[in-house]
Coordinates of N, CA and C in Angstrom, one line a residue:
M1 N -72.0 23.9 55.8 CA -73.4 24.1 56.1 C -74.1 24.9 55.0
A2 N -75.2 24.3 54.5 CA -75.9 24.9 53.4 C -76.6 26.2 53.8
L3 N -76.6 27.2 52.9 CA -77.3 28.4 53.2 C -78.8 28.2 53.2
K4 N -79.5 29.0 54.0 CA -81.0 29.0 53.9 C -81.5 29.6 52.6
Q5 N -82.6 29.2 52.2 CA -83.3 29.8 51.1 C -83.9 31.1 51.4
I6 N -83.8 32.1 50.6 CA -84.3 33.4 50.9 C -85.5 33.7 49.9
D7 N -86.5 34.4 50.5 CA -87.6 34.9 49.8 C -87.4 36.4 49.5
I8 N -87.1 36.7 48.2 CA -86.7 38.1 47.9 C -87.8 39.1 48.4
G9 N -89.0 38.8 48.1 CA -90.1 39.7 48.5 C -90.2 39.9 50.0
A10 N -89.9 38.8 50.8 CA -90.0 38.9 52.2 C -88.8 39.7 52.7
E11 N -87.6 39.6 52.1 CA -86.4 40.3 52.6 C -86.6 41.8 52.2
L12 N -87.2 42.1 51.1 CA -87.4 43.5 50.7 C -88.4 44.1 51.7
S13 N -89.4 43.3 52.1 CA -90.4 43.8 53.1 C -89.8 44.1 54.4
K14 N -88.9 43.2 54.9 CA -88.3 43.3 56.2 C -87.4 44.6 56.2
G15 N -86.6 44.7 55.1 CA -85.8 45.9 55.0 C -86.6 47.2 55.0
W16 N -87.7 47.2 54.3 CA -88.5 48.4 54.2 C -89.1 48.7 55.6
N17 N -89.6 47.7 56.3 CA -90.2 47.9 57.6 C -89.1 48.4 58.6
L18 N -87.9 47.9 58.5 CA -86.8 48.3 59.4 C -86.5 49.8 59.1
F19 N -86.5 50.2 57.9 CA -86.2 51.5 57.5 C -87.3 52.5 58.0
K20 N -88.5 52.0 57.7 CA -89.7 52.9 58.1 C -89.8 53.2 59.6
L21 N -89.4 52.2 60.4 CA -89.5 52.3 61.8 C -88.4 53.2 62.4
N22 N -87.3 53.3 61.6 CA -86.1 54.0 62.1 C -85.6 55.0 61.1
M23 N -86.6 55.6 60.4 CA -86.2 56.5 59.3 C -85.4 57.7 59.7
G24 N -85.7 58.3 60.9 CA -85.0 59.5 61.3 C -83.5 59.2 61.4
V25 N -83.1 58.3 62.3 CA -81.6 58.1 62.5 C -80.9 57.6 61.3
L26 N -81.6 56.8 60.5 CA -81.0 56.2 59.3 C -80.8 57.3 58.2
I27 N -81.7 58.2 58.0 CA -81.6 59.2 57.0 C -80.5 60.2 57.4
V28 N -80.4 60.6 58.7 CA -79.4 61.5 59.1 C -78.0 60.8 59.0
A29 N -77.9 59.5 59.4 CA -76.7 58.8 59.2 C -76.2 58.7 57.8
G30 N -77.2 58.5 56.9 CA -76.9 58.4 55.5 C -76.5 59.7 54.9
V31 N -77.1 60.8 55.4 CA -76.6 62.2 55.0 C -75.2 62.4 55.4
I32 N -74.9 62.1 56.7 CA -73.5 62.3 57.2 C -72.5 61.5 56.4
A33 N -72.8 60.2 56.1 CA -71.9 59.3 55.4 C -71.7 59.8 54.0
T34 N -72.8 60.3 53.3 CA -72.7 60.7 51.9 C -71.8 62.0 51.8
L35 N -72.1 63.0 52.7 CA -71.4 64.2 52.7 C -69.9 64.1 53.0
V36 N -69.6 63.3 54.0 CA -68.2 63.1 54.4 C -67.5 62.3 53.4
T37 N -68.2 61.4 52.7 CA -67.6 60.6 51.6 C -67.2 61.6 50.5
L38 N -68.1 62.5 50.2 CA -67.8 63.5 49.1 C -66.6 64.4 49.5
V39 N -66.7 64.9 50.7 CA -65.6 65.8 51.2 C -64.3 65.2 51.2
T40 N -64.2 63.9 51.5 CA -62.9 63.2 51.6 C -62.6 62.5 50.2
C41 N -63.3 62.9 49.2 CA -63.0 62.4 47.8 C -63.0 60.8 47.8
L42 N -64.0 60.3 48.5 CA -64.4 58.9 48.5 C -63.4 58.0 49.4
V43 N -62.4 58.7 50.0 CA -61.5 57.9 50.9 C -62.2 57.2 52.0
L44 N -63.2 57.9 52.6 CA -63.9 57.3 53.7 C -65.2 56.6 53.3
S45 N -65.4 56.3 52.0 CA -66.6 55.6 51.6 C -66.7 54.2 52.2
G46 N -65.6 53.5 52.2 CA -65.6 52.2 52.8 C -65.9 52.1 54.3
P47 N -65.1 52.9 55.1 CA -65.4 52.9 56.5 C -66.8 53.4 56.9
L48 N -67.3 54.4 56.2 CA -68.6 54.9 56.5 C -69.7 53.9 56.1
S49 N -69.4 53.2 55.0 CA -70.3 52.1 54.7 C -70.4 51.0 55.8
A50 N -69.2 50.8 56.4 CA -69.2 49.8 57.5 C -70.0 50.4 58.7
G51 N -69.9 51.7 58.9 CA -70.6 52.3 60.0 C -72.1 52.2 59.8
L52 N -72.6 52.4 58.6 CA -74.0 52.2 58.3 C -74.5 50.8 58.6
F53 N -73.7 49.8 58.2 CA -74.0 48.5 58.5 C -74.0 48.2 60.0
L54 N -73.2 48.8 60.8 CA -73.1 48.6 62.2 C -74.4 49.2 62.8
I55 N -74.9 50.4 62.4 CA -76.1 51.0 62.9 C -77.3 50.1 62.6
V56 N -77.4 49.6 61.3 CA -78.5 48.8 60.9 C -78.6 47.5 61.7
R57 N -77.4 46.9 62.0 CA -77.4 45.6 62.7 C -77.9 45.8 64.1
R58 N -77.5 46.9 64.8 CA -78.0 47.2 66.1 C -79.5 47.4 66.1
L59 N -80.0 48.0 65.1 CA -81.5 48.2 65.0 C -82.2 46.8 64.8
I60 N -81.6 45.9 64.0 CA -82.2 44.6 63.8 C -82.2 43.8 65.1
Q61 N -81.1 44.0 65.9 CA -81.0 43.2 67.2 C -81.7 43.9 68.3
N62 N -82.4 45.0 68.1 CA -83.1 45.7 69.1 C -82.2 46.1 70.3
D63 N -81.0 46.6 69.9 CA -80.1 47.1 71.0 C -80.7 48.0 71.9
P64 N -80.7 47.7 73.3 CA -81.4 48.6 74.2 C -80.8 50.0 74.2
V65 N -79.5 50.1 73.8 CA -78.9 51.5 73.6 C -79.1 51.8 72.2
K66 N -80.1 52.6 71.9 CA -80.4 53.0 70.5 C -79.2 53.7 69.8
P67 N -78.9 53.2 68.6 CA -77.8 53.9 67.9 C -78.2 55.3 67.5
Q68 N -77.2 56.2 67.5 CA -77.3 57.5 67.0 C -76.7 57.7 65.6
A69 N -77.1 58.8 64.9 CA -76.6 59.0 63.6 C -75.0 59.1 63.6
G70 N -74.5 59.7 64.6 CA -73.0 59.8 64.7 C -72.3 58.5 64.9
D71 N -73.0 57.4 65.2 CA -72.4 56.1 65.3 C -71.8 55.6 64.0
V72 N -72.2 56.3 62.9 CA -71.7 55.9 61.6 C -70.2 56.0 61.6
F73 N -69.6 56.8 62.4 CA -68.1 57.0 62.5 C -67.5 55.8 63.2
K74 N -68.3 54.9 63.8 CA -67.7 53.7 64.4 C -67.2 52.8 63.3
G75 N -67.6 53.1 62.1 CA -67.0 52.3 61.0 C -65.5 52.5 60.8
L76 N -65.0 53.6 61.3 CA -63.6 53.9 61.2 C -62.8 52.8 62.0
D77 N -63.4 52.1 62.9 CA -62.7 51.0 63.5 C -62.3 49.9 62.5
Y78 N -63.0 49.9 61.4 CA -62.7 48.9 60.3 C -62.0 49.6 59.1
F79 N -61.3 50.7 59.4 CA -60.8 51.6 58.3 C -60.0 50.8 57.3
L80 N -59.0 50.1 57.7 CA -58.1 49.5 56.7 C -58.8 48.5 55.8
Q81 N -59.5 47.6 56.4 CA -60.2 46.5 55.7 C -61.3 47.1 54.8
A82 N -62.1 48.0 55.3 CA -63.1 48.6 54.5 C -62.6 49.4 53.4
F83 N -61.5 50.2 53.6 CA -60.9 51.0 52.6 C -60.3 50.1 51.5
L84 N -59.6 49.0 51.9 CA -59.1 48.1 50.9 C -60.1 47.5 50.0
L85 N -61.2 47.1 50.7 CA -62.3 46.5 49.9 C -63.0 47.4 48.9
M86 N -63.2 48.6 49.3 CA -63.8 49.6 48.4 C -62.8 50.0 47.3
L87 N -61.5 50.1 47.6 CA -60.5 50.4 46.6 C -60.5 49.3 45.6
A88 N -60.5 48.0 46.0 CA -60.4 46.9 45.1 C -61.6 46.9 44.2
C89 N -62.8 47.2 44.7 CA -64.0 47.2 43.9 C -63.9 48.4 42.9
F90 N -63.4 49.5 43.3 CA -63.3 50.7 42.4 C -62.4 50.3 41.2
V91 N -61.2 49.8 41.6 CA -60.2 49.5 40.5 C -60.7 48.4 39.5
V92 N -61.3 47.4 40.0 CA -61.9 46.3 39.1 C -63.0 46.9 38.3
S93 N -63.9 47.7 38.9 CA -64.9 48.3 38.1 C -64.4 49.3 37.0
L94 N -63.4 50.1 37.4 CA -62.8 51.0 36.4 C -62.2 50.2 35.2
V95 N -61.4 49.2 35.5 CA -60.7 48.5 34.5 C -61.7 47.8 33.6
C96 N -62.7 47.2 34.1 CA -63.8 46.5 33.3 C -64.5 47.5 32.5
S97 N -64.8 48.6 33.0 CA -65.6 49.7 32.3 C -64.7 50.1 31.1
L98 N -63.4 50.3 31.3 CA -62.6 50.7 30.2 C -62.5 49.7 29.1
V99 N -62.4 48.4 29.5 CA -62.3 47.3 28.5 C -63.6 47.1 27.8
L100 N -64.7 47.1 28.5 CA -66.0 46.9 27.9 C -66.4 48.1 27.1
G101 N -65.9 49.3 27.4 CA -66.3 50.5 26.7 C -65.9 50.5 25.3
I102 N -65.0 49.6 25.0 CA -64.5 49.6 23.6 C -65.6 49.1 22.6
V103 N -66.4 48.2 23.2 CA -67.5 47.7 22.4 C -68.8 48.5 22.6
P104 N -69.3 49.2 21.6 CA -70.5 50.1 21.8 C -71.7 49.2 22.1
I105 N -72.6 49.9 22.8 CA -73.9 49.3 23.2 C -73.8 48.1 24.0
L106 N -73.4 47.0 23.4 CA -73.3 45.7 24.2 C -72.3 45.8 25.3
G107 N -71.2 46.5 25.0 CA -70.2 46.7 26.0 C -70.7 47.5 27.2
Q108 N -71.5 48.5 26.9 CA -72.1 49.4 27.9 C -73.1 48.6 28.7
L109 N -73.9 47.8 28.1 CA -74.9 47.0 28.8 C -74.1 46.0 29.7
A110 N -73.1 45.4 29.2 CA -72.3 44.4 30.0 C -71.7 45.1 31.2
S111 N -71.2 46.4 31.0 CA -70.6 47.2 32.0 C -71.6 47.5 33.2
I112 N -72.9 47.7 32.8 CA -73.9 48.0 33.8 C -74.2 46.8 34.6
V113 N -74.3 45.6 33.9 CA -74.6 44.4 34.6 C -73.4 44.0 35.6
L114 N -72.2 44.2 35.1 CA -71.0 43.9 35.9 C -70.9 44.8 37.1
S115 N -71.3 46.1 36.9 CA -71.2 47.1 38.0 C -72.2 46.6 39.1
L116 N -73.4 46.2 38.7 CA -74.4 45.7 39.7 C -73.9 44.5 40.4
A117 N -73.2 43.5 39.7 CA -72.7 42.3 40.3 C -71.6 42.7 41.3
L118 N -70.7 43.6 40.9 CA -69.6 44.0 41.7 C -70.1 44.7 43.0
G119 N -71.1 45.6 42.8 CA -71.7 46.3 43.9 C -72.3 45.3 44.9
S120 N -73.0 44.3 44.4 CA -73.6 43.3 45.3 C -72.5 42.6 46.0
A121 N -71.5 42.1 45.3 CA -70.4 41.3 45.9 C -69.7 42.2 47.0
M122 N -69.5 43.5 46.7 CA -68.8 44.4 47.6 C -69.6 44.5 48.9
M123 N -71.0 44.7 48.7 CA -71.8 44.8 49.9 C -71.8 43.6 50.8
W124 N -71.8 42.4 50.2 CA -71.8 41.2 51.0 C -70.4 41.1 51.7
A125 N -69.3 41.4 50.9 CA -68.0 41.3 51.5 C -67.9 42.3 52.7
M126 N -68.5 43.5 52.5 CA -68.4 44.5 53.6 C -69.1 44.0 54.8
M127 N -70.2 43.3 54.7 CA -70.9 42.7 55.8 C -70.1 41.6 56.5
F128 N -69.4 40.9 55.7 CA -68.5 39.8 56.3 C -67.3 40.5 57.1
V129 N -66.8 41.6 56.6 CA -65.8 42.3 57.3 C -66.3 42.9 58.6
V130 N -67.5 43.5 58.6 CA -68.0 44.2 59.7 C -68.6 43.2 60.7
Y131 N -69.4 42.2 60.2 CA -70.2 41.4 61.1 C -69.4 40.1 61.6
E132 N -68.4 39.7 60.8 CA -67.7 38.5 61.1 C -66.2 38.8 61.3
K133 N -65.8 40.1 61.4 CA -64.4 40.5 61.7 C -63.4 39.9 60.7
M134 N -63.8 39.7 59.4 CA -62.9 39.2 58.4 C -62.0 40.3 57.9
T135 N -60.9 39.8 57.3 CA -60.1 40.8 56.5 C -60.8 40.9 55.1
A136 N -60.4 42.0 54.4 CA -61.0 42.2 53.1 C -60.7 41.0 52.2
V137 N -59.5 40.4 52.2 CA -59.2 39.3 51.4 C -60.0 38.1 51.7
D138 N -60.2 37.8 53.0 CA -61.0 36.6 53.4 C -62.4 36.8 53.1
A139 N -62.9 38.1 53.2 CA -64.3 38.4 52.8 C -64.6 38.1 51.4
V140 N -63.7 38.6 50.5 CA -63.8 38.3 49.1 C -63.7 36.8 48.8
K141 N -62.8 36.1 49.4 CA -62.7 34.7 49.2 C -64.0 34.0 49.6
K142 N -64.7 34.4 50.7 CA -65.9 33.8 51.1 C -67.0 34.0 50.1
V143 N -67.0 35.2 49.5 CA -68.0 35.5 48.4 C -67.8 34.5 47.2
F144 N -66.6 34.4 46.8 CA -66.3 33.6 45.6 C -66.5 32.1 45.9
A145 N -66.1 31.7 47.2 CA -66.3 30.3 47.6 C -67.8 29.9 47.6
S146 N -68.6 30.9 48.0 CA -70.1 30.6 48.1 C -70.7 30.6 46.7
L147 N -70.1 31.4 45.8 CA -70.6 31.4 44.4 C -70.2 30.1 43.7
K148 N -69.1 29.5 44.0 CA -68.7 28.3 43.4 C -69.7 27.2 43.7
T149 N -70.2 27.2 44.9 CA -71.2 26.1 45.3 C -72.5 26.3 44.6
G150 N -72.8 27.5 44.1 CA -74.0 27.7 43.4 C -75.1 28.2 44.3
E151 N -74.9 28.2 45.7 CA -75.9 28.5 46.6 C -76.0 30.0 46.9
F152 N -75.1 30.8 46.3 CA -75.1 32.2 46.5 C -75.7 33.0 45.4
T153 N -76.3 32.4 44.4 CA -76.8 33.1 43.3 C -77.9 34.0 43.7
M154 N -78.9 33.5 44.5 CA -80.0 34.4 44.9 C -79.5 35.5 45.8
P155 N -78.7 35.3 46.8 CA -78.2 36.4 47.5 C -77.5 37.5 46.7
L156 N -76.7 37.0 45.7 CA -76.0 38.0 44.8 C -77.0 38.8 44.0
L157 N -78.1 38.1 43.5 CA -79.1 38.8 42.8 C -79.9 39.8 43.7
F158 N -80.1 39.4 44.9 CA -80.7 40.3 45.9 C -79.9 41.5 46.1
G159 N -78.6 41.3 46.3 CA -77.6 42.4 46.5 C -77.7 43.4 45.3
A160 N -77.8 42.8 44.1 CA -77.9 43.7 42.9 C -79.1 44.5 42.9
L161 N -80.2 43.9 43.4 CA -81.5 44.6 43.5 C -81.4 45.7 44.6
A162 N -80.8 45.4 45.7 CA -80.6 46.4 46.7 C -79.7 47.5 46.3
S163 N -78.7 47.2 45.4 CA -77.9 48.3 44.9 C -78.7 49.2 44.0
L164 N -79.6 48.6 43.2 CA -80.5 49.4 42.3 C -81.3 50.3 43.2
V165 N -81.8 49.8 44.3 CA -82.7 50.6 45.2 C -81.8 51.8 45.8
S166 N -80.6 51.4 46.2 CA -79.7 52.5 46.8 C -79.4 53.6 45.8
N167 N -79.2 53.2 44.5 CA -78.9 54.2 43.5 C -80.1 54.9 42.9
A168 N -81.3 54.4 43.2 CA -82.5 55.0 42.5 C -82.7 56.4 42.9
G169 N -82.2 56.8 44.1 CA -82.4 58.2 44.6 C -81.7 59.2 43.7
V170 N -80.7 58.8 42.9 CA -80.0 59.7 42.1 C -81.0 60.4 41.1
F171 N -82.0 59.7 40.7 CA -82.9 60.2 39.7 C -83.9 61.2 40.3
A172 N -83.9 61.3 41.6 CA -84.8 62.3 42.3 C -84.0 63.5 42.7
C173 N -83.4 64.1 41.7 CA -82.6 65.3 41.8 C -81.4 65.1 42.8
G174 N -81.0 63.8 43.0 CA -79.9 63.5 43.8 C -80.2 63.4 45.3
V175 N -81.3 64.2 45.7 CA -81.6 64.2 47.1 C -82.2 62.9 47.6
G176 N -82.8 62.1 46.7 CA -83.4 60.9 47.0 C -82.4 59.8 47.6
V177 N -81.1 60.0 47.3 CA -80.2 59.0 47.8 C -80.1 59.0 49.3
F178 N -80.5 60.1 50.0 CA -80.5 60.2 51.4 C -81.6 59.2 52.0
F179 N -82.5 58.9 51.2 CA -83.6 57.9 51.6 C -83.2 56.5 51.1
T180 N -82.8 56.4 49.8 CA -82.6 55.1 49.2 C -81.3 54.4 49.7
I181 N -80.3 55.1 50.0 CA -79.0 54.5 50.4 C -79.3 53.7 51.7
P182 N -79.8 54.4 52.8 CA -80.0 53.6 54.0 C -81.0 52.5 53.8
L183 N -82.0 52.7 52.9 CA -83.0 51.6 52.7 C -82.3 50.4 52.1
G184 N -81.4 50.6 51.2 CA -80.6 49.5 50.6 C -79.8 48.8 51.6
Y185 N -79.2 49.5 52.6 CA -78.4 48.9 53.6 C -79.3 48.0 54.5
C186 N -80.5 48.5 54.8 CA -81.5 47.8 55.6 C -81.9 46.5 55.0
M187 N -82.1 46.5 53.7 CA -82.4 45.3 52.9 C -81.3 44.3 53.0
M188 N -80.1 44.8 52.7 CA -78.9 43.9 52.7 C -78.7 43.3 54.1
A189 N -78.8 44.1 55.2 CA -78.5 43.6 56.5 C -79.6 42.6 56.9
C190 N -80.9 42.8 56.6 CA -81.9 41.9 56.9 C -81.7 40.5 56.2
C191 N -81.3 40.6 54.9 CA -81.0 39.4 54.2 C -79.8 38.6 54.8
Y192 N -78.8 39.4 55.2 CA -77.6 38.8 55.9 C -78.1 38.1 57.2
Q193 N -79.0 38.7 58.0 CA -79.4 38.1 59.2 C -80.2 36.8 59.0
T194 N -80.9 36.8 57.9 CA -81.6 35.5 57.5 C -80.7 34.4 57.2
L195 N -79.6 34.7 56.4 CA -78.7 33.7 56.0 C -77.6 33.3 57.0
Y196 N -77.1 34.4 57.7 CA -76.0 34.1 58.6 C -76.2 34.6 60.0
G197 N -77.4 34.7 60.5 CA -77.7 35.2 61.8 C -77.0 34.5 62.9
D198 N -77.0 33.2 62.9 CA -76.4 32.4 63.9 C -74.9 32.5 63.8
E199 N -74.4 32.5 62.6 CA -72.9 32.6 62.4 C -72.4 33.9 62.9
A200 N -73.2 35.0 62.7 CA -72.8 36.3 63.2 C -72.8 36.4 64.7
Q201 N -73.7 35.7 65.3 CA -73.7 35.7 66.8 C -72.4 35.0 67.3
L202 N -72.0 33.9 66.6 CA -70.8 33.2 67.1 C -69.6 34.0 66.9
S203 N -69.6 35.0 66.0 CA -68.4 35.7 65.7 C -68.1 36.8 66.7
E204 N -69.1 37.1 67.6 CA -68.9 38.1 68.6 C -67.8 37.7 69.5
P205 N -67.0 38.6 70.0 CA -65.9 38.3 70.9 C -66.5 37.7 72.2
E206 N -65.8 36.7 72.8 CA -66.3 36.1 74.0 C -66.0 37.1 75.2
V207 N -67.0 37.2 76.0 CA -66.8 38.0 77.2 C -66.3 37.2 78.4
V208 N -65.1 37.5 78.8 CA -64.5 36.7 79.9 C -64.7 37.3 81.2
P209 N -65.4 36.6 82.2 CA -65.7 37.2 83.5 C -64.4 37.6 84.2
P210 N -64.4 38.6 85.0 CA -63.2 39.0 85.8 C -62.9 37.9 86.8
P211 N -61.7 37.7 87.2 CA -61.3 36.7 88.2 C -61.9 37.1 89.6
P212 N -62.2 36.1 90.5 CA -62.8 36.4 91.8 C -61.7 37.1 92.7
P213 N -62.2 37.8 93.7 CA -61.3 38.5 94.6 C -60.4 37.4 95.2
D214 N -59.2 37.9 95.7 CA -58.2 37.0 96.3 C -58.8 36.2 97.4
D215 N -59.6 36.8 98.2 CA -60.1 36.2 99.4 C -61.1 35.1 99.2
L216 N -61.6 35.0 97.9 CA -62.6 34.0 97.5 C -61.9 32.8 96.8
R217 N -60.7 33.0 96.4 CA -60.0 31.9 95.7 C -59.6 30.8 96.7
L218 N -59.6 29.5 96.2 CA -59.3 28.4 97.0 C -57.8 28.3 97.1

């Protein structure tokens, strides 16, 4: 099934509006995720990233039970797959940076571009893990399979743009990341909903009704 076409401007706008309407819970959740990630020496960066995506998705779907900032720890339910995904991204990024660092200027520019591409791919794969209950390996395979068809170019570029937005807060004395990180997640999740909304719904576990009482059975 072919992916829908995305309008980058429209997706950015949807992400901004979602963030603006839920700024309080998203900023607090982002602060918690960032501080815990630093305290744990990045060990929980993957699971807490999953937790942020869970919160954002509930906001998109207008969950009648409004998510709380502490719900970011529900990402720990995806600990193994999220951790493996983040670890793989870190290792690949480190190796590529070391190799490209040998070449001055051009190598550094290529390293920046590669980091943005890896960051985008990682964010998409993380959403596949969280929203579609995939393993880290299957999520990465889905990203590469979509890239081979050529239909994932714009989503990948959008992810790179969202990564730039997320990291832009570093230039505001570092404090800005508490605003820009959740904003980037909102943008990514809105774009995911546009592309895979129906598929995400189908991935939810089926609710099986309880059996009827014995006296009602034939």
